[in-house]
Amino acid sequence: MNAINSLAKGGIKTVLWIAVAILGASALGGIALHRGESINAGWFVIAAICVYALGYRFYSAFIAARVLTLDETRATPAERLENGRDFLPTNKWIVFGHHFAAISGPGPLIGPTLAAQFGYLPGTIWILVGAVVGGCVQDFVILFFSMRRNGRSLGQMARDELGPIGGATALIGVMMIMIILIAVLGLVVVNAMKHSPWATATVGATIPIAILIGLYMRNIRPGRVMEATLIGVTLLILGVLGGGWIEHHPELRQWFDFGPQELAKMVIIYGFAAATMPVWLLLAPRDYLSTFMKLGTIFALAICIVILNPEVKMPAVTQFIDGSGPIFGGKLFPFVFITIACGAISGFHSLISSGTTPKLLMNEKDARFIGYGSMVLESFVAIMAMIAATVLDPGIFFAINSPAGIVGADPAQAVATITSWGFPVTVTEMENLARQVGETTLFARTGGAPSLAVGMATLFAGATSDKMIAIWYHFAIMFEALFILTTLDAGTRVGRFMLQDLLGNVVPKLGQTSWYPGVLFTSSLVVGAWGYFLYAGTLDPLGGINSLWPLFGISNQMLAAIALCVATTIIVKSGKLRYVWVTGIPLAWLLLVTSWAALEKLFSPELRVGFLARAADLSEKIDMGMLSGKALESAPQLIFNANLNAALTIFFLVIIWVMVADTLRVCYKVISGRNYPPSSETAYEARKTGPDLAPIPEPTQL
């Protein structure tokens, strides 16, 4: 009888999963093949949920059982090395929240918004497929391998598993890539707040609020987490409302009305303060509060989409796939893949998966839920961003995101240019929209954040009241800023730790994180490095994001390739060569995409794509006397920036191919039976706490 019941339950599960597969395939087919005037956004939500459910249920289970062989009887570093500070057994739901807050930066919000330039179809497919077979896999395997190696960092694992060449290459490459990532994050914040007193006041308010909550939980009311949460969330909402009051106050609004260069300096000062202040005072409470805001807002947005079922107005594919797009230059291949960046796969995640997270897990089997599952949720954030961007009228979308240097600084000229592309929009329409959301103008608000905020505000206002669209818009700006600043300040601190590790080999005192002069010195170097690129981006007449975001995408994907090189090497050394395709396929794809994109950025004759072409064009115009005024004054700096970007691109190319060569070298030695660096995996030790459970079953038994 029990056997019959078991078979019946198994049959029901099989039927349900077949139904999920059919529903997901139907939704994807509808999105891919629809060529009518519009398509309902609900299909995007259905397709995403089905793809993620199938990927998690079957593919992640296959990796857990066959490739990694998760063993829940094995003691984790959190148990074996518990010290109450870094290594601490923690509930899996708390670790999940921490991990998601740490990995979820602005990439899944901004990347899909910018990629909507190509239409909704290319980006949507890459977000879904790339995450399931690439991003989720990277996060999962790096978390597991780090956990099996006492929570070692990505650079340490590269050094242990590949040797000194691969290790040094990974450490230097990761450090340089971090600088570019943080600079672009800061530029997105600046573009969202420039000449917007409401946005500046609201985002500025989040800093003292986070400090207050930090003091509250540590000194005023220790242990009162719920109290602190309620106070913090309430103050954040009041910050949005207070920003609106400042916006309409004739005198106070002037105190918060800043240009991009002024805001860049403020962000630089904030980054330095965040890197040097105690972690409990700013970073920890900001992470905690942002987790509530991130998850709550994304799920609320998904509910609004299901209720309203709005029409996606952006075409499936636009004419800009040929590389003529106004938001950024470059053809559909390879630039859609590096523009989406974190929504599908993000190298930055590997730093978190080999950072604090592996030191907190109580049970090996939770690596699947936290590593693979968190990236599933981040990819869902990217789908929400794609929907919010594409439910806008395309004319409005391009008017907000196109830089003045492309469409013209005069509103009449801008709308005429955009309308000529087949996306009609009027000056009156843009002025009315700006007035509704509480802004003076929405033209040329590049960076993706403002248009995403407009899309989110439109959806929230549709579910509540049209009169609340201004409040929702600035709530969305604050929501985006929390994503960005959390990654910016945490990234700056991680960069400082990495620099201290490097310099500590030369001057041991600098490697001591408790020595405050060393903290100030290394923080200054890190902040100065990304601050330079941030400030240079604000001087770019094309909006900065045009050249820096592709560089961001290339460097971030190259960091993912570095992580997959390490993972592939470990899989081969573990005697599981037959499963090397699990990491080998996404690694090969990233190498193709990033190398192609890097070569395009170096040698393309298109001025908005090729760094060298742009530098040569500006030099020629100076020689011919074709520039004057501010254009002539800023040209030398822009030429230097273009050449510097080209040099960085070459540097990143060299780094990744050195890593690939070293990976192939070690793998060849393993396969041919020659001497190779031994595995650094720690020996098995049984768990001393919790139930003595059996190893995770095979996927066919789940």
XYZ file of C-alpha atoms in Angstrom:
702
model
C 0.000 0.000 0.000
C 2.822 2.391 0.880
C 4.478 1.615 -2.428
C 1.250 2.442 -4.269
C 0.871 5.733 -2.398
C 4.481 6.606 -3.133
C 3.996 5.891 -6.836
C 0.806 7.964 -6.843
C 2.552 10.918 -5.221
C 5.425 10.579 -7.632
C 3.007 10.526 -10.545
C 1.263 13.679 -9.327
C 4.595 15.487 -8.954
C 5.620 14.407 -12.433
C 2.372 15.699 -13.917
C 2.726 18.998 -12.058
C 6.283 19.537 -13.293
C 5.247 18.662 -16.839
C 2.485 21.260 -16.521
C 5.023 23.837 -15.291
C 7.271 23.030 -18.252
C 4.407 23.374 -20.739
C 3.236 26.638 -19.166
C 6.756 28.056 -19.179
C 7.344 26.994 -22.792
C 4.021 28.555 -23.820
C 4.862 31.830 -22.070
C 8.340 31.943 -23.600
C 6.930 31.083 -27.004
C 4.377 33.849 -26.701
C 7.078 36.376 -25.772
C 9.417 35.254 -28.557
C 6.880 34.874 -31.372
C 4.454 37.706 -30.591
C 4.565 40.380 -33.273
C 1.385 42.328 -32.585
C 1.056 45.858 -31.252
C 1.814 44.833 -27.693
C 2.049 41.904 -25.292
C 0.886 41.652 -21.689
C 3.620 41.827 -19.063
C 2.030 38.954 -17.158
C 3.577 36.521 -19.646
C 7.034 37.687 -18.565
C 6.263 36.915 -14.919
C 4.856 33.472 -15.773
C 7.809 32.590 -18.012
C 10.310 33.699 -15.357
C 8.703 31.778 -12.496
C 8.461 28.588 -14.556
C 12.052 28.776 -15.851
C 13.436 29.500 -12.374
C 11.367 26.715 -10.785
C 12.546 24.142 -13.339
C 16.146 25.305 -13.113
C 16.211 25.146 -9.331
C 14.287 21.877 -9.061
C 16.245 19.879 -11.619
C 19.471 21.545 -12.760
C 20.622 22.734 -9.335
C 19.715 19.323 -7.880
C 21.805 17.630 -10.567
C 24.791 19.879 -9.768
C 24.355 19.339 -6.024
C 24.205 15.555 -6.286
C 26.457 14.645 -9.196
C 28.974 17.475 -9.651
C 29.525 18.761 -6.121
C 28.162 15.890 -4.011
C 26.821 17.977 -1.155
C 27.106 16.137 2.136
C 25.010 17.365 5.051
C 26.856 15.073 7.465
C 30.045 17.057 6.884
C 31.011 19.823 9.312
C 31.150 23.289 7.755
C 33.805 25.942 8.492
C 31.222 27.821 10.546
C 31.118 24.875 12.959
C 34.773 23.776 12.848
C 36.263 27.282 13.053
C 33.574 29.079 15.031
C 34.988 32.197 16.673
C 31.855 34.279 17.261
C 33.044 36.907 14.770
C 33.780 35.720 11.216
C 32.909 32.040 11.487
C 29.484 31.683 13.027
C 26.806 28.995 12.377
C 23.768 30.971 11.256
C 20.190 30.137 10.331
C 19.903 29.570 6.588
C 17.170 32.201 6.174
C 19.336 34.859 7.813
C 22.268 33.845 5.615
C 20.012 33.973 2.574
C 18.974 37.532 3.467
C 22.570 38.590 4.058
C 23.786 36.993 0.827
C 21.008 38.491 -1.285
C 21.560 41.956 0.198
C 25.285 41.704 -0.539
C 24.991 40.538 -4.167
C 21.991 42.621 -5.230
C 23.519 45.849 -6.486
C 22.222 48.087 -9.277
C 23.229 45.717 -12.096
C 19.915 43.814 -12.284
C 18.058 47.144 -12.221
C 20.126 49.286 -14.589
C 21.445 46.692 -17.045
C 18.037 45.458 -18.294
C 16.777 49.042 -18.465
C 19.638 50.089 -20.745
C 19.409 46.868 -22.784
C 15.757 47.656 -23.563
C 17.259 49.832 -26.306
C 17.411 46.599 -28.365
C 13.789 45.695 -27.548
C 12.353 43.464 -24.853
C 13.118 40.064 -26.426
C 16.951 39.755 -26.488
C 17.429 40.935 -22.923
C 14.593 38.836 -21.521
C 15.896 35.609 -23.063
C 19.448 36.262 -21.815
C 18.262 37.121 -18.296
C 16.379 33.813 -18.024
C 18.803 31.463 -19.781
C 21.978 33.176 -18.596
C 20.938 33.038 -14.953
C 19.857 29.383 -14.891
C 22.926 27.966 -16.678
C 25.470 30.680 -15.833
C 24.945 33.082 -12.954
C 23.253 30.675 -10.562
C 25.829 27.986 -11.334
C 28.766 30.332 -10.703
C 27.390 31.527 -7.364
C 26.562 27.969 -6.262
C 29.857 26.279 -7.154
C 32.085 29.083 -5.850
C 30.173 29.131 -2.554
C 30.541 25.350 -2.241
C 34.235 25.236 -3.167
C 35.015 28.089 -0.766
C 33.109 26.322 2.002
C 35.137 23.137 1.391
C 38.298 25.268 1.731
C 37.631 26.972 5.074
C 35.891 29.953 3.455
C 38.890 31.027 1.366
C 38.518 34.000 -0.977
C 38.469 33.699 -4.764
C 42.041 34.980 -5.019
C 43.267 32.562 -2.359
C 41.567 29.625 -4.099
C 43.139 30.661 -7.415
C 46.567 30.730 -5.785
C 46.034 27.354 -4.069
C 44.518 25.506 -7.015
C 46.356 27.072 -9.976
C 49.632 28.185 -8.462
C 51.416 31.531 -8.111
C 50.802 32.753 -11.688
C 47.050 32.193 -11.639
C 46.803 33.412 -8.061
C 48.664 36.672 -8.671
C 46.745 37.270 -11.892
C 43.413 36.751 -10.148
C 44.295 39.033 -7.227
C 45.460 41.919 -9.433
C 42.600 41.478 -11.913
C 39.939 41.403 -9.217
C 41.332 44.571 -7.615
C 41.319 46.542 -10.870
C 37.895 45.293 -11.874
C 36.496 46.364 -8.501
C 37.600 49.951 -9.193
C 35.618 50.110 -12.453
C 32.550 48.490 -10.908
C 32.362 50.971 -8.040
C 32.937 53.986 -10.324
C 30.016 53.063 -12.555
C 27.752 52.487 -9.556
C 28.557 55.975 -8.313
C 27.836 57.448 -11.751
C 24.376 55.869 -11.784
C 23.579 57.495 -8.425
C 24.841 60.880 -9.627
C 22.758 60.767 -12.806
C 19.665 59.891 -10.796
C 20.104 62.826 -8.383
C 21.515 65.643 -10.540
C 19.367 68.791 -10.327
C 16.721 66.864 -8.395
C 16.352 68.302 -4.860
C 13.721 65.700 -3.995
C 15.924 62.763 -4.989
C 19.061 64.257 -3.399
C 17.310 65.007 -0.116
C 15.716 61.551 0.023
C 18.909 59.649 -0.746
C 20.876 61.881 1.624
C 18.426 61.102 4.418
C 19.198 57.381 4.196
C 22.708 57.979 5.584
C 21.790 59.489 8.983
C 18.886 57.049 9.213
C 21.279 54.100 8.830
C 23.664 55.601 11.419
C 20.780 56.160 13.840
C 19.629 52.553 13.496
C 23.201 51.354 13.989
C 23.480 53.311 17.232
C 19.991 52.194 18.285
C 20.748 48.471 17.893
C 24.209 48.694 19.461
C 23.936 51.270 22.258
C 20.391 52.527 22.806
C 18.276 49.344 22.666
C 20.579 46.356 22.059
C 18.765 43.310 20.755
C 15.575 45.194 19.870
C 15.773 44.295 16.189
C 12.051 44.624 15.446
C 11.907 48.058 17.038
C 14.878 49.209 14.987
C 13.331 47.782 11.834
C 10.027 49.590 12.309
C 11.788 52.853 13.128
C 14.139 52.550 10.161
C 11.459 51.709 7.578
C 9.203 54.481 8.926
C 12.015 57.020 8.704
C 12.818 55.946 5.130
C 9.212 56.557 4.102
C 9.245 59.906 5.889
C 12.448 60.686 4.008
C 10.577 60.308 0.716
C 7.742 62.558 1.917
C 10.192 65.087 3.389
C 12.029 65.234 0.079
C 8.777 66.227 -1.581
C 8.299 69.038 0.921
C 11.838 70.287 0.244
C 11.237 70.102 -3.521
C 8.341 72.543 -3.243
C 9.992 74.868 -0.717
C 11.413 77.848 -2.664
C 14.454 78.303 -0.396
C 15.262 74.803 0.888
C 15.212 73.245 -2.593
C 18.233 75.356 -3.548
C 20.255 73.679 -0.798
C 19.744 70.278 -2.469
C 19.994 71.276 -6.136
C 23.408 70.071 -7.332
C 25.075 69.425 -10.648
C 26.793 66.118 -11.521
C 30.319 67.233 -10.578
C 29.217 68.436 -7.136
C 27.302 65.222 -6.507
C 30.302 63.148 -7.632
C 32.443 64.822 -4.960
C 29.798 64.067 -2.330
C 29.643 60.406 -3.347
C 33.446 60.203 -3.147
C 33.419 61.675 0.371
C 30.664 59.250 1.364
C 32.638 56.294 -0.016
C 35.682 57.250 2.032
C 33.600 57.638 5.199
C 31.861 54.296 4.632
C 35.206 52.517 4.173
C 36.683 53.885 7.386
C 33.708 53.994 9.781
C 32.949 50.991 12.027
C 30.913 48.431 10.082
C 28.125 48.373 12.683
C 27.596 52.122 12.380
C 26.674 52.387 8.692
C 27.160 49.282 6.543
C 25.349 46.754 8.734
C 22.183 48.811 9.370
C 22.086 49.953 5.728
C 22.310 46.324 4.531
C 19.631 45.291 6.988
C 17.186 48.029 6.034
C 17.896 47.697 2.332
C 17.021 43.981 2.428
C 13.504 44.809 3.588
C 13.174 47.557 1.000
C 14.576 45.454 -1.835
C 12.527 42.323 -1.298
C 9.355 44.177 -0.312
C 9.481 46.523 -3.308
C 10.247 43.799 -5.862
C 7.435 41.534 -4.667
C 5.043 44.507 -4.514
C 6.037 45.366 -8.073
C 5.382 41.790 -9.187
C 1.936 41.883 -7.549
C 1.146 45.176 -9.313
C 2.148 43.654 -12.648
C -0.088 40.630 -12.061
C -3.023 42.834 -11.013
C -2.652 45.479 -13.724
C -1.279 43.149 -16.425
C 0.078 46.177 -18.313
C 1.002 46.103 -21.971
C 4.672 46.062 -22.956
C 4.935 48.932 -25.434
C 8.541 48.510 -26.501
C 8.912 46.405 -29.680
C 10.336 42.899 -29.351
C 13.352 44.015 -31.392
C 14.219 47.598 -32.366
C 16.214 48.930 -35.298
C 19.066 49.684 -32.895
C 20.362 46.099 -32.942
C 22.668 47.341 -35.729
C 24.645 49.392 -33.209
C 23.092 52.802 -33.891
C 21.298 53.030 -30.545
C 21.308 56.389 -28.730
C 21.756 55.080 -25.175
C 25.016 53.265 -25.876
C 26.864 52.300 -29.033
C 27.394 48.723 -30.162
C 25.522 45.936 -31.938
C 23.184 43.424 -30.337
C 26.028 40.907 -30.221
C 27.990 41.139 -28.031
C 26.731 44.223 -26.205
C 23.358 42.952 -24.983
C 25.204 40.317 -22.943
C 27.632 42.683 -21.248
C 24.962 45.378 -20.768
C 22.625 43.053 -18.856
C 25.619 42.028 -16.686
C 24.388 41.198 -13.163
C 20.880 40.196 -14.227
C 22.253 37.021 -15.816
C 25.754 36.448 -14.412
C 27.927 38.667 -12.245
C 31.548 38.225 -11.302
C 31.008 40.441 -8.263
C 28.900 37.659 -6.748
C 31.916 35.361 -6.647
C 33.562 37.748 -4.173
C 30.561 37.425 -1.846
C 30.237 33.654 -2.387
C 33.876 33.316 -1.324
C 33.680 36.023 1.338
C 31.418 36.155 4.370
C 28.714 33.700 3.239
C 30.717 30.420 3.318
C 31.771 31.245 6.881
C 28.149 31.318 8.084
C 26.527 28.173 6.657
C 25.537 25.545 9.229
C 24.826 22.808 6.698
C 26.417 21.990 3.336
C 23.067 21.292 1.710
C 22.066 24.949 2.262
C 24.673 26.020 -0.317
C 22.180 25.094 -3.053
C 19.381 27.181 -1.557
C 21.595 30.191 -0.833
C 23.992 30.095 -3.790
C 21.653 29.057 -6.604
C 18.471 30.421 -4.997
C 19.723 33.956 -4.284
C 20.807 34.418 -7.888
C 17.387 33.201 -9.042
C 15.850 35.991 -6.987
C 18.275 38.574 -8.377
C 17.459 37.467 -11.916
C 13.775 37.956 -11.086
C 14.652 41.520 -10.070
C 16.135 41.961 -13.561
C 12.895 40.721 -15.161
C 10.936 43.240 -13.083
C 13.293 45.982 -14.276
C 12.849 44.944 -17.911
C 9.072 45.096 -17.520
C 9.146 48.479 -15.752
C 11.302 49.922 -18.549
C 9.322 48.496 -21.451
C 5.810 49.387 -20.260
C 6.757 53.023 -20.886
C 6.012 54.535 -24.273
C 9.232 54.015 -26.267
C 9.368 57.722 -27.103
C 9.402 58.597 -23.401
C 11.953 55.855 -22.678
C 14.397 57.188 -25.269
C 13.789 60.839 -24.325
C 14.822 60.075 -20.736
C 17.819 57.857 -21.529
C 19.307 59.475 -24.639
C 22.152 61.923 -23.858
C 21.908 65.488 -25.125
C 25.038 64.914 -27.182
C 23.097 62.422 -29.315
C 19.567 63.831 -29.630
C 20.248 67.521 -28.947
C 20.121 69.695 -25.861
C 17.000 71.593 -26.965
C 13.764 69.703 -26.050
C 12.199 70.434 -29.441
C 15.243 69.070 -31.233
C 15.347 66.004 -28.965
C 11.710 65.023 -29.546
C 12.075 65.617 -33.291
C 15.066 63.262 -33.405
C 13.360 60.565 -31.331
C 10.116 60.844 -33.305
C 12.079 60.405 -36.537
C 13.143 56.975 -35.257
C 9.495 55.898 -35.196
C 8.928 56.511 -31.480
C 6.686 59.601 -31.289
C 6.918 61.881 -28.260
C 6.199 65.567 -27.678
C 7.697 68.297 -25.538
C 4.330 68.797 -23.840
C 4.139 65.102 -23.004
C 7.581 65.150 -21.410
C 6.882 68.370 -19.503
C 3.631 66.974 -18.110
C 5.332 63.757 -17.038
C 8.150 65.673 -15.343
C 5.603 67.814 -13.520
C 3.662 64.729 -12.386
C 6.738 63.050 -10.883
C 7.963 66.258 -9.251
C 10.954 66.969 -11.506
C 11.855 70.048 -13.544
C 12.843 67.939 -16.558
C 13.261 64.319 -17.574
C 15.218 64.925 -20.767
C 18.675 63.319 -20.965
C 18.479 61.746 -17.492
C 20.933 59.050 -18.555
C 22.028 56.068 -16.533
C 18.811 54.045 -16.527
C 17.754 54.857 -12.957
C 15.343 57.748 -13.752
C 13.503 55.868 -16.523
C 13.264 52.773 -14.320
C 11.846 54.942 -11.531
C 9.257 56.388 -13.932
C 8.253 52.876 -14.999
C 7.986 51.631 -11.418
C 6.062 54.750 -10.348
C 3.617 54.286 -13.227
C 2.894 50.716 -12.130
C 2.560 51.566 -8.424
C 0.377 54.591 -9.172
C -1.831 52.433 -11.388
C -2.421 50.079 -8.461
C -3.006 52.898 -5.938
C -3.716 56.423 -7.199
C -2.428 58.479 -10.115
C -2.025 61.395 -7.705
C 0.707 59.488 -5.875
C 2.997 59.098 -8.899
C 5.474 61.748 -7.642
C 5.796 60.000 -4.284
C 6.224 56.628 -5.971
C 8.832 58.057 -8.347
C 11.049 59.318 -5.551
C 10.413 56.196 -3.518
C 11.778 54.271 -6.532
C 14.814 56.581 -6.703
C 15.515 55.884 -3.023
C 14.964 52.162 -3.625
C 17.516 52.214 -6.451
C 19.957 54.275 -4.402
C 19.807 51.724 -1.577
C 20.746 49.019 -4.064
C 23.618 51.105 -5.383
C 25.037 52.640 -2.201
C 24.968 49.291 -0.401
C 27.209 47.834 -3.091
C 29.304 50.998 -3.356
C 30.205 51.200 0.324
C 30.626 47.439 0.748
C 32.690 47.267 -2.447
C 34.928 50.092 -1.245
C 35.543 48.288 2.031
C 36.267 44.991 0.238
C 38.640 46.851 -2.096
C 40.406 48.324 0.915
C 40.827 44.854 2.460
C 42.242 43.517 -0.806
C 44.679 46.412 -1.121
C 45.797 45.962 2.469
C 46.463 42.280 1.752
C 48.574 43.207 -1.292
C 50.519 46.045 0.352
C 50.942 44.039 3.538
C 53.395 41.803 1.681
C 55.656 44.857 1.262
C 54.859 46.832 4.426
C 53.447 44.389 7.021
C 51.940 47.209 9.078
C 49.643 48.154 6.166
C 48.176 44.678 6.220
C 46.813 45.163 9.742
C 43.156 46.156 9.498
C 43.281 47.384 13.100
C 46.010 49.968 12.325
C 44.015 53.113 11.596
C 46.686 55.052 9.639
C 46.868 52.093 7.252
C 43.080 52.035 6.991
C 42.992 55.722 6.083
C 45.845 55.398 3.580
C 44.493 52.379 1.702
C 40.934 53.741 1.767
C 42.215 56.958 0.200
C 43.902 55.004 -2.596
C 40.821 52.920 -3.370
C 38.374 55.828 -3.222
C 40.743 58.036 -5.218
C 40.971 55.402 -7.965
C 37.232 54.866 -8.491
C 36.550 58.530 -7.717
C 38.676 59.538 -10.697
C 36.602 57.453 -13.120
C 33.382 58.668 -11.520
C 34.305 62.338 -11.862
C 35.584 61.815 -15.414
C 32.241 60.229 -16.291
C 30.373 63.359 -15.208
C 32.442 65.417 -17.662
C 31.601 63.186 -20.622
C 29.251 65.023 -23.066
C 27.697 61.661 -23.976
C 26.600 61.090 -20.395
C 29.518 58.997 -19.123
C 27.399 55.868 -18.979
C 27.851 55.503 -22.747
C 31.505 54.491 -22.380
C 31.742 53.382 -18.763
C 28.801 50.930 -18.636
C 30.197 48.699 -21.425
C 33.548 48.750 -19.616
C 31.669 47.865 -16.422
C 29.946 44.955 -18.169
C 33.156 43.664 -19.752
C 35.114 43.796 -16.495
C 32.286 42.254 -14.453
C 31.857 39.375 -16.906
C 35.622 38.863 -16.989
C 35.565 38.561 -13.205
C 32.907 35.866 -13.617
C 35.202 34.143 -16.115
C 38.031 34.214 -13.557
C 35.715 32.568 -11.023
C 34.654 29.910 -13.547
C 38.318 29.223 -14.390
C 38.918 28.415 -10.730
C 35.747 26.303 -10.518
C 36.579 24.386 -13.717
C 40.062 23.604 -12.427
C 38.691 22.262 -9.146
C 36.119 20.073 -10.933
C 38.844 18.524 -13.111
C 41.149 18.003 -10.110
C 38.260 16.339 -8.255
C 38.171 13.555 -10.862
C 34.900 14.719 -12.429
C 36.101 15.581 -15.907
C 32.815 14.302 -17.406
C 30.992 17.182 -15.683
C 33.426 19.909 -16.695
C 30.832 21.265 -19.149
C 28.764 22.576 -16.205
C 31.222 25.430 -15.712
C 33.064 25.037 -19.015
C 30.133 26.059 -21.231
C 29.360 29.367 -19.436
C 33.121 30.017 -19.229
C 33.566 29.541 -22.996
C 30.572 31.806 -23.687
C 31.905 34.555 -21.423
C 35.330 34.364 -23.040
C 33.753 34.776 -26.476
C 31.468 37.636 -25.468
C 33.932 39.613 -23.356
C 36.853 39.217 -25.753
C 34.699 40.227 -28.719
C 33.299 43.216 -26.827
C 36.760 44.260 -25.651
C 38.127 44.180 -29.199
C 35.130 46.236 -30.360
C 35.768 48.816 -27.640
C 39.398 48.988 -28.692
C 39.325 48.988 -32.488
C 35.810 49.864 -33.666
C 35.819 52.944 -35.960
C 32.438 53.951 -34.488
C 33.176 56.939 -32.246
C 30.656 55.914 -29.572
C 32.118 52.404 -29.405
C 35.865 52.507 -30.006
C 37.968 54.178 -27.332
C 40.920 54.690 -29.662
C 38.723 56.025 -32.474
C 37.198 58.573 -30.132
C 40.589 59.728 -28.866
C 41.898 60.067 -32.429
C 38.799 62.000 -33.546
C 39.100 64.512 -30.712
C 42.821 64.973 -31.390
C 42.109 65.616 -35.057
C 39.420 68.179 -34.225
C 41.812 70.012 -31.922
C 44.490 70.094 -34.632
C 41.984 71.397 -37.203
C 40.644 74.068 -34.849
C 37.132 72.602 -34.919
C 36.592 72.895 -31.144
C 36.099 75.971 -29.004
C 34.890 77.024 -25.578
C 34.070 74.245 -23.114
C 34.434 71.578 -25.801
C 38.039 72.596 -26.404
C 38.718 72.927 -22.698
C 37.467 69.406 -21.885
C 38.886 67.679 -25.004
C 42.376 66.866 -23.556
C 40.793 65.247 -20.506
C 38.398 63.237 -22.680
C 41.290 62.087 -24.883
C 43.217 60.968 -21.809
C 40.147 59.142 -20.458
C 39.552 57.343 -23.766
C 43.162 56.190 -23.929
C 43.056 55.134 -20.269
C 39.874 53.129 -20.902
C 41.600 51.463 -23.859
C 44.599 50.586 -21.683
C 42.310 49.095 -19.024
C 40.494 47.047 -21.650
C 43.811 45.630 -22.892
C 44.822 44.932 -19.293
C 41.577 43.034 -18.622
C 42.047 41.005 -21.824
C 45.545 40.011 -20.797
C 44.389 39.099 -17.279
C 41.587 36.799 -18.409
C 43.612 34.992 -21.073
C 46.509 34.452 -18.669
C 43.953 32.879 -16.321
C 42.602 30.700 -19.126
C 46.103 29.598 -20.152
C 46.965 28.703 -16.551
C 43.674 26.838 -16.170
C 44.368 24.792 -19.307
C 47.928 24.138 -18.100
C 46.804 22.716 -14.757
C 43.917 20.742 -16.281
C 46.279 19.211 -18.868
C 48.649 18.139 -16.091
C 45.771 16.526 -14.207
C 44.464 14.658 -17.260
C 47.939 13.545 -18.398
C 48.927 12.356 -14.918
C 51.711 14.889 -14.389
C 52.493 16.791 -11.204
C 50.053 19.594 -10.403
C 49.169 21.736 -7.368
C 47.335 19.472 -4.898
C 43.734 20.142 -3.970
C 43.345 22.502 -1.030
C 40.059 20.947 0.092
C 39.949 20.269 3.822
C 39.593 16.739 5.136
C 36.180 15.339 6.047
C 34.995 15.951 9.582
C 31.578 14.867 10.805
C 29.102 17.399 12.124
C 28.869 17.625 15.875
C 25.616 19.577 15.964
C 22.255 18.992 14.357
C 20.769 15.732 13.079
C 23.069 13.149 11.549
C 21.531 13.232 8.093
C 22.416 11.203 5.020
C 24.112 12.739 1.989
C 21.817 14.583 -0.407
C 19.981 12.114 -2.698
C 20.367 11.898 -6.448
C 18.130 14.195 -8.565
C 16.032 11.199 -9.665
C 15.153 10.494 -6.046
C 14.091 14.039 -5.139
